[in-house]
CSV table of C-alpha atoms in Angstrom, one decimal:
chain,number,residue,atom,x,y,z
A,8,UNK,CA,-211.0,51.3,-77.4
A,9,UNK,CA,-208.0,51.4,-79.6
A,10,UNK,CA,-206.0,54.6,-79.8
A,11,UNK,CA,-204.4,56.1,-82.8
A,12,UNK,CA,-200.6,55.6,-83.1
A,13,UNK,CA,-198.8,58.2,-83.9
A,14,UNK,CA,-195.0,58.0,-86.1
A,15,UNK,CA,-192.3,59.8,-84.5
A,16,UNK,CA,-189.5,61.4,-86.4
A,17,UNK,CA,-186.8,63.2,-86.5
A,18,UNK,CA,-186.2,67.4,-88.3
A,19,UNK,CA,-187.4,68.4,-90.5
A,20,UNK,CA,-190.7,67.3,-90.2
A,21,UNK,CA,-192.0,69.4,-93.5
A,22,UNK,CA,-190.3,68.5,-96.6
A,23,UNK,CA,-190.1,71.6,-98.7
A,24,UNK,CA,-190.9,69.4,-102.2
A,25,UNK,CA,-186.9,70.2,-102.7
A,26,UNK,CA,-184.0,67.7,-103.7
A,27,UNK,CA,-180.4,67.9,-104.9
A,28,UNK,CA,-181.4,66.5,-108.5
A,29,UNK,CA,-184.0,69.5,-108.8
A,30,UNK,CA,-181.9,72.3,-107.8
A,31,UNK,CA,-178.8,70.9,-109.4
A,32,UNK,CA,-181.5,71.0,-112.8
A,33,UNK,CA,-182.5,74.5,-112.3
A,34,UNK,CA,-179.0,75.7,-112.5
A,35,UNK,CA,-178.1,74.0,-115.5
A,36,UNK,CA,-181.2,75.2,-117.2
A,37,UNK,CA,-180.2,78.9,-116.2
A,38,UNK,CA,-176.8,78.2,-117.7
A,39,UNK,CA,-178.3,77.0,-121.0
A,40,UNK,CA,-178.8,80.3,-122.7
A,41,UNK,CA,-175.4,82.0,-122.4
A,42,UNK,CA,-173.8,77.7,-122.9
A,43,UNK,CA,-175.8,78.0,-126.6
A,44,UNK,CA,-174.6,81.3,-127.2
A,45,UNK,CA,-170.8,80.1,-126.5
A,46,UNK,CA,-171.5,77.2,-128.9
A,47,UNK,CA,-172.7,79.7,-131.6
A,48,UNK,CA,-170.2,81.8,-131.0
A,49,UNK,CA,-167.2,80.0,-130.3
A,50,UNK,CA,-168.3,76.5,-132.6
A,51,UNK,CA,-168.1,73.1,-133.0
A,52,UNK,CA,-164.8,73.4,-130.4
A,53,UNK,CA,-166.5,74.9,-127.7
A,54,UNK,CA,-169.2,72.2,-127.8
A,55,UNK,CA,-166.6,68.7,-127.7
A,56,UNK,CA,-164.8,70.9,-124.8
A,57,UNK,CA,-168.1,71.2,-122.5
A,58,UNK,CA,-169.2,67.1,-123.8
A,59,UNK,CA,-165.7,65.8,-122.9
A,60,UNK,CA,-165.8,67.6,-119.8
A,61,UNK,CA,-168.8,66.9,-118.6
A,62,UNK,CA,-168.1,63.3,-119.0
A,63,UNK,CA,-165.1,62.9,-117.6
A,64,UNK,CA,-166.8,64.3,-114.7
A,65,UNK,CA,-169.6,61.7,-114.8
A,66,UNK,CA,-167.6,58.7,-115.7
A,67,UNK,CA,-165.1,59.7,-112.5
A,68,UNK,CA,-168.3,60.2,-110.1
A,69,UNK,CA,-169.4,56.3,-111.2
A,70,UNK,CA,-166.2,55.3,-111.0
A,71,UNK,CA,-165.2,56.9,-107.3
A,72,UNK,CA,-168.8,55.5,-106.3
A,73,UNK,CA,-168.2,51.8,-107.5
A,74,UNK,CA,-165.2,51.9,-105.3
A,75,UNK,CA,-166.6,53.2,-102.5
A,76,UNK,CA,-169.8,50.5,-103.1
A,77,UNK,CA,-172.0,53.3,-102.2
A,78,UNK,CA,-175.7,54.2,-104.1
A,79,UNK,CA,-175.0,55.5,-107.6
A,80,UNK,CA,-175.6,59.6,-107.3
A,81,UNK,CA,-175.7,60.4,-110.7
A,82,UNK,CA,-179.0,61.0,-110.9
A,83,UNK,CA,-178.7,63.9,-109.1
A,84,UNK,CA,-176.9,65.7,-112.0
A,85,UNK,CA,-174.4,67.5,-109.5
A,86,UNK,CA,-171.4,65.8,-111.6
A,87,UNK,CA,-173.1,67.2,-115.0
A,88,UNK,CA,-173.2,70.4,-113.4
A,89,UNK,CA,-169.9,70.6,-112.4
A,90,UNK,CA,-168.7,69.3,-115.6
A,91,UNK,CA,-170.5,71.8,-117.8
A,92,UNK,CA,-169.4,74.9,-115.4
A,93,UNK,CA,-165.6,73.7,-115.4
A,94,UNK,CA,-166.2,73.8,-119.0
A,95,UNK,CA,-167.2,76.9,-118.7
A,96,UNK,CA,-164.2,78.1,-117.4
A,97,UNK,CA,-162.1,76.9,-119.9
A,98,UNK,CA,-161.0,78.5,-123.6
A,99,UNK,CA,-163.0,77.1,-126.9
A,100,UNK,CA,-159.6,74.9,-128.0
A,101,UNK,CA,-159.1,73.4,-125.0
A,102,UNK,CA,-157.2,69.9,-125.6
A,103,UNK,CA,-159.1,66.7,-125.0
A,104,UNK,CA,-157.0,65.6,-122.4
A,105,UNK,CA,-156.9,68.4,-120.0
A,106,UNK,CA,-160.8,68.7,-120.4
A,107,UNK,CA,-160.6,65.1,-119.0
A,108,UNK,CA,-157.7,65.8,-116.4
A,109,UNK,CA,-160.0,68.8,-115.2
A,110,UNK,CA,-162.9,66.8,-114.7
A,111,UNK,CA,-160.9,63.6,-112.8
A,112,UNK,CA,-159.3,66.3,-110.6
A,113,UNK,CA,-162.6,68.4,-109.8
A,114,UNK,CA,-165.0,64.6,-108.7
A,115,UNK,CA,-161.4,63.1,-107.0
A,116,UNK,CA,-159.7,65.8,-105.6
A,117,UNK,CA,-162.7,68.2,-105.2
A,118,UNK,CA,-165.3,66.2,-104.5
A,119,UNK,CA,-165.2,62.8,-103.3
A,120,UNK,CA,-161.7,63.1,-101.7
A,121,UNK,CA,-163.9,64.8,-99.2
A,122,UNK,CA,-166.5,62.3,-98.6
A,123,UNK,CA,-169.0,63.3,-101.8
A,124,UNK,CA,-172.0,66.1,-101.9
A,125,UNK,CA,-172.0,68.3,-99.2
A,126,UNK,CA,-168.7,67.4,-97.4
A,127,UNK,CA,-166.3,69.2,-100.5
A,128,UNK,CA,-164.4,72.9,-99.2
A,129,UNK,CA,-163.9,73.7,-102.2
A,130,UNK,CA,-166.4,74.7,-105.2
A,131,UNK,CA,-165.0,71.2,-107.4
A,132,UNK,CA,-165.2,73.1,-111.0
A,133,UNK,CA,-163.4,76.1,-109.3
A,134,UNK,CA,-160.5,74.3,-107.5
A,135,UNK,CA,-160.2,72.0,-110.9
A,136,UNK,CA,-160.0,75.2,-113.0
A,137,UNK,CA,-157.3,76.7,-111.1
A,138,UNK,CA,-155.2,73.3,-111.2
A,139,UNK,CA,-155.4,73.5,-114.5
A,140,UNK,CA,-154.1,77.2,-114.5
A,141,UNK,CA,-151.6,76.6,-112.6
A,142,UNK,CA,-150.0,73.0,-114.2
A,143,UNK,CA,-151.0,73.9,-117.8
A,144,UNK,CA,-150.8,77.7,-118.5
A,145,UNK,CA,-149.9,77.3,-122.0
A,146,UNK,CA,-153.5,75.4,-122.9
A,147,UNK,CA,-155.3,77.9,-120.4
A,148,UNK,CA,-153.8,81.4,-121.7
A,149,UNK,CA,-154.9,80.5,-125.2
A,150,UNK,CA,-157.6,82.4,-126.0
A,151,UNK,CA,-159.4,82.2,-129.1
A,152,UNK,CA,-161.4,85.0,-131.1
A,153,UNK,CA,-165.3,84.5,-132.0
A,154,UNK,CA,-165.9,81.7,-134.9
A,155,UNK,CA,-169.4,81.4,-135.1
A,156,UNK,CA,-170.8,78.2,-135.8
A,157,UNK,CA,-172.2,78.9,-139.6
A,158,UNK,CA,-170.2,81.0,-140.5
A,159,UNK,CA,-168.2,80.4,-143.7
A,160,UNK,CA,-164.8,80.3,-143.2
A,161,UNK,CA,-165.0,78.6,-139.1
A,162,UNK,CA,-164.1,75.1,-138.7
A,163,UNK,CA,-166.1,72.3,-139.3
A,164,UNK,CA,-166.9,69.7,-137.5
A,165,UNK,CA,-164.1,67.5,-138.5
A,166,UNK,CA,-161.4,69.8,-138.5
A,167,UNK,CA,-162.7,70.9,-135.1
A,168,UNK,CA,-162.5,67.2,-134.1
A,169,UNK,CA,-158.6,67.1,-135.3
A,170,UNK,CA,-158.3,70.8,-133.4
A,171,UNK,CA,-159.5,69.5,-130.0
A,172,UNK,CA,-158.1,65.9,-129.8
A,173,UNK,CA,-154.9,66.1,-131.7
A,174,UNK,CA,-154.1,69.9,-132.0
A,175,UNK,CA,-153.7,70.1,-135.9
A,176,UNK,CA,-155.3,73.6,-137.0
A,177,UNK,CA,-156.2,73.4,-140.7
A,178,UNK,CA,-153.7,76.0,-141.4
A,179,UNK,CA,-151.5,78.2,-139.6
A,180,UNK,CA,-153.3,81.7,-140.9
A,181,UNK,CA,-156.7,80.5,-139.8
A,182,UNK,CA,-154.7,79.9,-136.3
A,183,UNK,CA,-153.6,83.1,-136.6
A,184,UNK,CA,-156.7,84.8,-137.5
A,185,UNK,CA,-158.3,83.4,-134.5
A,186,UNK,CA,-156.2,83.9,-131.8
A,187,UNK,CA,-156.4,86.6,-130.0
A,188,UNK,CA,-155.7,88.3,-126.1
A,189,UNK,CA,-158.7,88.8,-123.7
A,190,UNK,CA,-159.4,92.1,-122.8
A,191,UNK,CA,-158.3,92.0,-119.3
A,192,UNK,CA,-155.3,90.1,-120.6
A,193,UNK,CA,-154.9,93.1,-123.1
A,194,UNK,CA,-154.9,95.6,-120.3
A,195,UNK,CA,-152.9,93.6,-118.0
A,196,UNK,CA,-150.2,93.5,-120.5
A,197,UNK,CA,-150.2,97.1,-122.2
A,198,UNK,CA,-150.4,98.6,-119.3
A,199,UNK,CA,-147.8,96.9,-117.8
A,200,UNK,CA,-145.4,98.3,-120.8
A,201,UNK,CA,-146.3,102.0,-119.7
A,202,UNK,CA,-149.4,102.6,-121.8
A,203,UNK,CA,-152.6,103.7,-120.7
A,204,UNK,CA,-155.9,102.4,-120.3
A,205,UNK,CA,-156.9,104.3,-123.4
A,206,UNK,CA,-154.0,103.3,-125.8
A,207,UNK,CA,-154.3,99.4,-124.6
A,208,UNK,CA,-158.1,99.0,-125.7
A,209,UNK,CA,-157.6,101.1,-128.5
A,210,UNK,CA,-156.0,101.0,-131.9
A,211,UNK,CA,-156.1,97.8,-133.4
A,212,UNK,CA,-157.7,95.8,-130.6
A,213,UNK,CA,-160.9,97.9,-130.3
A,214,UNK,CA,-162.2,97.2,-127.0
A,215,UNK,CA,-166.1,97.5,-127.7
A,216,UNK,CA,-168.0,97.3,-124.5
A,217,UNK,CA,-171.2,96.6,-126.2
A,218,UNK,CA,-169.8,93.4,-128.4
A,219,UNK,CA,-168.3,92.3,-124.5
A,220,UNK,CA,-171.4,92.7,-122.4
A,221,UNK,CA,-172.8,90.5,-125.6
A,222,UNK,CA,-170.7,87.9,-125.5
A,223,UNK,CA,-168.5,88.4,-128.9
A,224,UNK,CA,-165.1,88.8,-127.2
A,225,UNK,CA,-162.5,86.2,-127.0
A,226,UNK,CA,-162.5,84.5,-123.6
A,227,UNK,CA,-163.5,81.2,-121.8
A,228,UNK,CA,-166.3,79.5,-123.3
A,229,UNK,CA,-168.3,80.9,-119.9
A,230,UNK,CA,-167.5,84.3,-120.7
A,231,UNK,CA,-170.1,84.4,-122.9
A,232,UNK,CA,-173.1,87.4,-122.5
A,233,UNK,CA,-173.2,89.1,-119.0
A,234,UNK,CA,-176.8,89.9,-120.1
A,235,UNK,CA,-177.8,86.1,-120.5
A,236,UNK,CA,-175.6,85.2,-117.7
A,237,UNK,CA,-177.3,87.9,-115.8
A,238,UNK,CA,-180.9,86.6,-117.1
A,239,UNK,CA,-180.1,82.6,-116.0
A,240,UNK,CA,-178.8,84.1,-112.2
A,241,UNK,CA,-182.3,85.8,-111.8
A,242,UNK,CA,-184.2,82.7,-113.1
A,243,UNK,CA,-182.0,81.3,-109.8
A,244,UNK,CA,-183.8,83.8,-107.7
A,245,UNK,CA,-186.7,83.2,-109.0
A,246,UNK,CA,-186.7,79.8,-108.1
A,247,UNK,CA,-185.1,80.8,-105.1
A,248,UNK,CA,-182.3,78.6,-105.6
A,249,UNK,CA,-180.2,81.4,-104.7
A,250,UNK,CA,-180.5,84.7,-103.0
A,251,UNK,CA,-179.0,88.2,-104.3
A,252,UNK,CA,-177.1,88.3,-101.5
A,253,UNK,CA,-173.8,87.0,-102.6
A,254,UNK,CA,-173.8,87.8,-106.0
A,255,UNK,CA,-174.6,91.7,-105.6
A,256,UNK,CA,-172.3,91.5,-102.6
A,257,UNK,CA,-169.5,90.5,-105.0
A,258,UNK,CA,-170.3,92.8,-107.5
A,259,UNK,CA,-170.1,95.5,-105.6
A,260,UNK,CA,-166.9,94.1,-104.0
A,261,UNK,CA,-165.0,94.4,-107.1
A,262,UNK,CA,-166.9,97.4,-109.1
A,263,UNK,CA,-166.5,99.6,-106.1
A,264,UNK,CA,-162.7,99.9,-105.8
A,265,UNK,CA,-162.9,99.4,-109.9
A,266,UNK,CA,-164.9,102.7,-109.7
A,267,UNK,CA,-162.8,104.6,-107.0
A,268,UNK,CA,-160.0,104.0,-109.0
A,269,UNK,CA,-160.7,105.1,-112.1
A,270,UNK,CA,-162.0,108.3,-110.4
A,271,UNK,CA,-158.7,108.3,-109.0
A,272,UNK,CA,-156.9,107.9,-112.1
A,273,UNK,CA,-158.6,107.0,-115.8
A,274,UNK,CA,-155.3,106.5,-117.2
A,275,UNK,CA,-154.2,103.3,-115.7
A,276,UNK,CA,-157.4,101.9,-114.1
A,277,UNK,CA,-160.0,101.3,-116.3
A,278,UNK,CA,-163.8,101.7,-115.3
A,279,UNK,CA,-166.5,99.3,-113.3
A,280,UNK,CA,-168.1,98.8,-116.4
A,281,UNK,CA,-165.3,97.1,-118.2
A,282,UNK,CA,-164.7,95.0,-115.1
A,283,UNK,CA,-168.6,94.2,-115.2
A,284,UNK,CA,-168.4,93.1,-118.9
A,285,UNK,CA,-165.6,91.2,-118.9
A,286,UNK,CA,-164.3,88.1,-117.5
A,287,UNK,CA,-166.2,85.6,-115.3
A,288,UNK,CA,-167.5,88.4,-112.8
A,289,UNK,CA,-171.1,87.3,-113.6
A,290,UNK,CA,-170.5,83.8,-113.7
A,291,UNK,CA,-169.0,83.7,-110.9
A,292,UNK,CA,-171.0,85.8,-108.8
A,293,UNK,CA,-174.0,84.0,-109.7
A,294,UNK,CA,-173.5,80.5,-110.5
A,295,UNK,CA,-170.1,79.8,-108.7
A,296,UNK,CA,-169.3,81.7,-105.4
A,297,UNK,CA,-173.4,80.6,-104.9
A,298,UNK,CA,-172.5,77.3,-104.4
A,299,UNK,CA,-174.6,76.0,-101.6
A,300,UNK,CA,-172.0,73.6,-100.3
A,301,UNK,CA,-169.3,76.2,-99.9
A,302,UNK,CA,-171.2,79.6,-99.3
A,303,UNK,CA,-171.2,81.0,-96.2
A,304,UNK,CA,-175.5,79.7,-94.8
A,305,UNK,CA,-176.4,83.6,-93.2
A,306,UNK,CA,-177.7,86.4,-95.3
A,307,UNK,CA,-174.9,88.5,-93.2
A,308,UNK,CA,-172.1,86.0,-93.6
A,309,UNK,CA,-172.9,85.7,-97.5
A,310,UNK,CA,-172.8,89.2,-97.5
A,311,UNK,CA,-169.0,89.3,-96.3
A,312,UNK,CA,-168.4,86.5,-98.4
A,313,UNK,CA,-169.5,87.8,-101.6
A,314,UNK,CA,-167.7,91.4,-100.6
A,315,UNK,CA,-164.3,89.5,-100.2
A,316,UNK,CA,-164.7,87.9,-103.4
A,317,UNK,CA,-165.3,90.6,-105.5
A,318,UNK,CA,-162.7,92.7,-103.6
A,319,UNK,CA,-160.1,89.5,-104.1
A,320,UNK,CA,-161.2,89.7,-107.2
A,321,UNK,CA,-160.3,93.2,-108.1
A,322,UNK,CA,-156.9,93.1,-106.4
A,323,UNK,CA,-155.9,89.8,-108.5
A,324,UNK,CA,-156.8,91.8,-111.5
A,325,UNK,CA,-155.2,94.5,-111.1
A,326,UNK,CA,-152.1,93.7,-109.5
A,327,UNK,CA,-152.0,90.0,-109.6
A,328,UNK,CA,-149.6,87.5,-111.6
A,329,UNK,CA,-152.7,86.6,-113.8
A,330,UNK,CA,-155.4,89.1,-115.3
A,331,UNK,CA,-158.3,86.8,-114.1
A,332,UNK,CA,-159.1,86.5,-110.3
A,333,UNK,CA,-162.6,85.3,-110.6
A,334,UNK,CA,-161.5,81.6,-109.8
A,335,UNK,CA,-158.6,82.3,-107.2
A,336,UNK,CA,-160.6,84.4,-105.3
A,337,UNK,CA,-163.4,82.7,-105.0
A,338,UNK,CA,-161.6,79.4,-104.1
A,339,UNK,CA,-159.7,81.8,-101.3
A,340,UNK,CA,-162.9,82.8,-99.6
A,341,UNK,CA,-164.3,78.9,-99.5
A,342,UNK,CA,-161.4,78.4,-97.0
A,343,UNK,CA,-162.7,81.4,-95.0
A,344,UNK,CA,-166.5,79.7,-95.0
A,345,UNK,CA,-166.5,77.8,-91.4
A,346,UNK,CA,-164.8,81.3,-89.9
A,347,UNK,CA,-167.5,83.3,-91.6
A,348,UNK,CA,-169.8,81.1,-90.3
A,349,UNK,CA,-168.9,80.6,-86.9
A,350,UNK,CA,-169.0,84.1,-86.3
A,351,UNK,CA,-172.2,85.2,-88.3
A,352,UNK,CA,-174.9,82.7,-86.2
A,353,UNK,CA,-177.8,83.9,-85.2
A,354,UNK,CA,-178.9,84.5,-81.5
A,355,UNK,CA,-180.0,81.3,-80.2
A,356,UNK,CA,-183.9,81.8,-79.3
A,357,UNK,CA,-184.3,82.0,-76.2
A,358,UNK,CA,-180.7,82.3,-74.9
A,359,UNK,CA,-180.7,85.4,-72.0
A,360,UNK,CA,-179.0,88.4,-72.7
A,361,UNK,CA,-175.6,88.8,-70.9
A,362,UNK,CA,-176.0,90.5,-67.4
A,363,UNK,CA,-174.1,93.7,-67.9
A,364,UNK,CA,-171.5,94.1,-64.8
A,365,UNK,CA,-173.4,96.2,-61.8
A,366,UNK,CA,-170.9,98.5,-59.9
A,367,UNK,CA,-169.9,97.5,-56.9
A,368,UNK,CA,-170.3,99.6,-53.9
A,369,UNK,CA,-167.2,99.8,-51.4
């Protein structure tokens, strides 16, 4: 009589029907409605940004990989996906060779310096974006106006070739037409001069929260509809690629004190609202400080997580050396991720209670 042989293995011993290359697709398909919209928007430009990026990205992940002699992981699309969101990040006219620095910098130094997928601190199109910031601020301060792609009058796709990989504008009054300051950068700087909220998003520069929650402000290319944005995060949840824990945490953690402030004082604070609809708030909230890799793994620690960020975020905006904190902020808290952790760990099943102290009779 023969008995049946049974196959030991190790956790987990259910495969959920998951994998890296499927989750890393479902985030760029959330991304692709408010990435079109950019391209419509912003134009040819805005689409040789996020293809050069994206490259570079690729082309350093095969590269690092080769030298390394390790399995080719490109078929997991987690270099495409950090490629298009550093694009993201970036404004429409970004030169060609700091969309290829960014992307070198975010595989090398924010990815594979690390030891690849899974081992990397730092969210890599994050940490690359604020590289960038920091040794370029020229390229990353300017911001561009709406061009939308057929329109008459926005650049083709030739002279949008000669824009991005040489930097020759068809003429300097179209440059001028086009270029204009975000609306946070707006505030941050008329406010700075002594004016109020009111006087810096009005006149001339027409703040228009409608045509900002919509996408048609200037900005990154990212920066793009906070409805779509909104409408790709809950596809996420859907999917359950993500949770709402993180991004309503940071959400709140910046539109609360946004909120208490105005309340406080509408002349030099302006509302939640305008912090909701412009910037990378959404983006970041649900398609960056998400990151699997460097997100805090408990619903509680996400919670603080999240909270910090948006808080961060708020305080960077408001009294920070730039008017954007989405990126430093979240980069900040991924530091903070193994502390978060450590202290947010479940009770271990099964572990006894500590034996409170009995008093001692003399």
């Amino acid at each position: 009589m023969s008995l049946p042989s049974f196959l030991t293995s190790s956790s987990p011993h259910v495969h959920g029907g998951d994998s890296v290359a499927k989750i890393m697709e479902t985030v760029i398909y959330a991304l692709l409605p408010a990435t079109a919209l950019s391209v419509m928007l912003f134009g040819w430009p805005a689409l040789l940004v996020i293809a050069i990026t994206t490259a570079a990205c690729v082309a350093t992940e095969h590269f690092f990989i080769m030298f390394r002699r390790r399995p080719s992981p490109i078929g997991d699309r987690s270099a495409i996906l950090t490629g298009l969101l550093l694009a993201l990040t970036l404004p429409p006219h970004t030169p060609w060779w700091i969309c290829v620095v960014g992307g070198v910098f975010a595989i090398g130094v924010g990815k594979q310096i690390y030891g690849g997928l899974g081992y990397n601190m730092f969210n890599p199109a994050l940490i690359a974006r604020v590289f960038l910031l920091i040794s370029f601020p020229v390229e990353l301060t300017s911001w561009t106006g709406p061009s939308p792609l057929f329109d008459s009058g926005t650049f083709t796709f030739d002279q949008s070739l000669a824009i991005i990989f040489s930097g020759v504008y068809p003429s300097p009054e179209i440059l001028d037409a086009i270029t204009t300051a975000t609306p946070l950068g707006q505030y941050r700087t008329e406010v700075g001069l002594g004016r109020t909220v009111q006087e810096a998003l009005g006149g001339a520069f027409a703040f228009n929260t409608v045509n900002a929650g919509g996408g048609y402000i200037s900005g990154s290319v990212g920066e793009t509809s906070a409805l779509l944005l909104v409408v790709g995060g809950i596809y996420m949840v859907r999917k359950k690629v993500i949770t709402l824990h993180i991004p309503l945490a940071m959400l709140a953690g910046c539109l609360i004190p946004a909120l208490i402030m105005n309340i406080n004082d509408p002349a030099h604070y302006p509302g939640a609202v305008f912090h909701l609809v412009t910037g990378g708030l959404i983006i970041g909230a649900f398609f960056m400080a998400t990151d699997m890799v460097t997100s805090p793994v408990t619903p509680k620690g996400q919670i603080i997580f999240g909270l910090s960020c948006g808080f961060l975020t708020y305080v960077i905006r408001t009294w920070g050396g730039y008017p954007e904190g989405v990126s430093f902020a979240i980069v900040i808290m991924n530091t903070a991720v193994p502390l978060i952790d450590q202290y947010t760990r479940p009770v271990v099943f099964g572990k006894p209670r500590k034996k409170s102290k009995e008093p001692t009779h003399a």
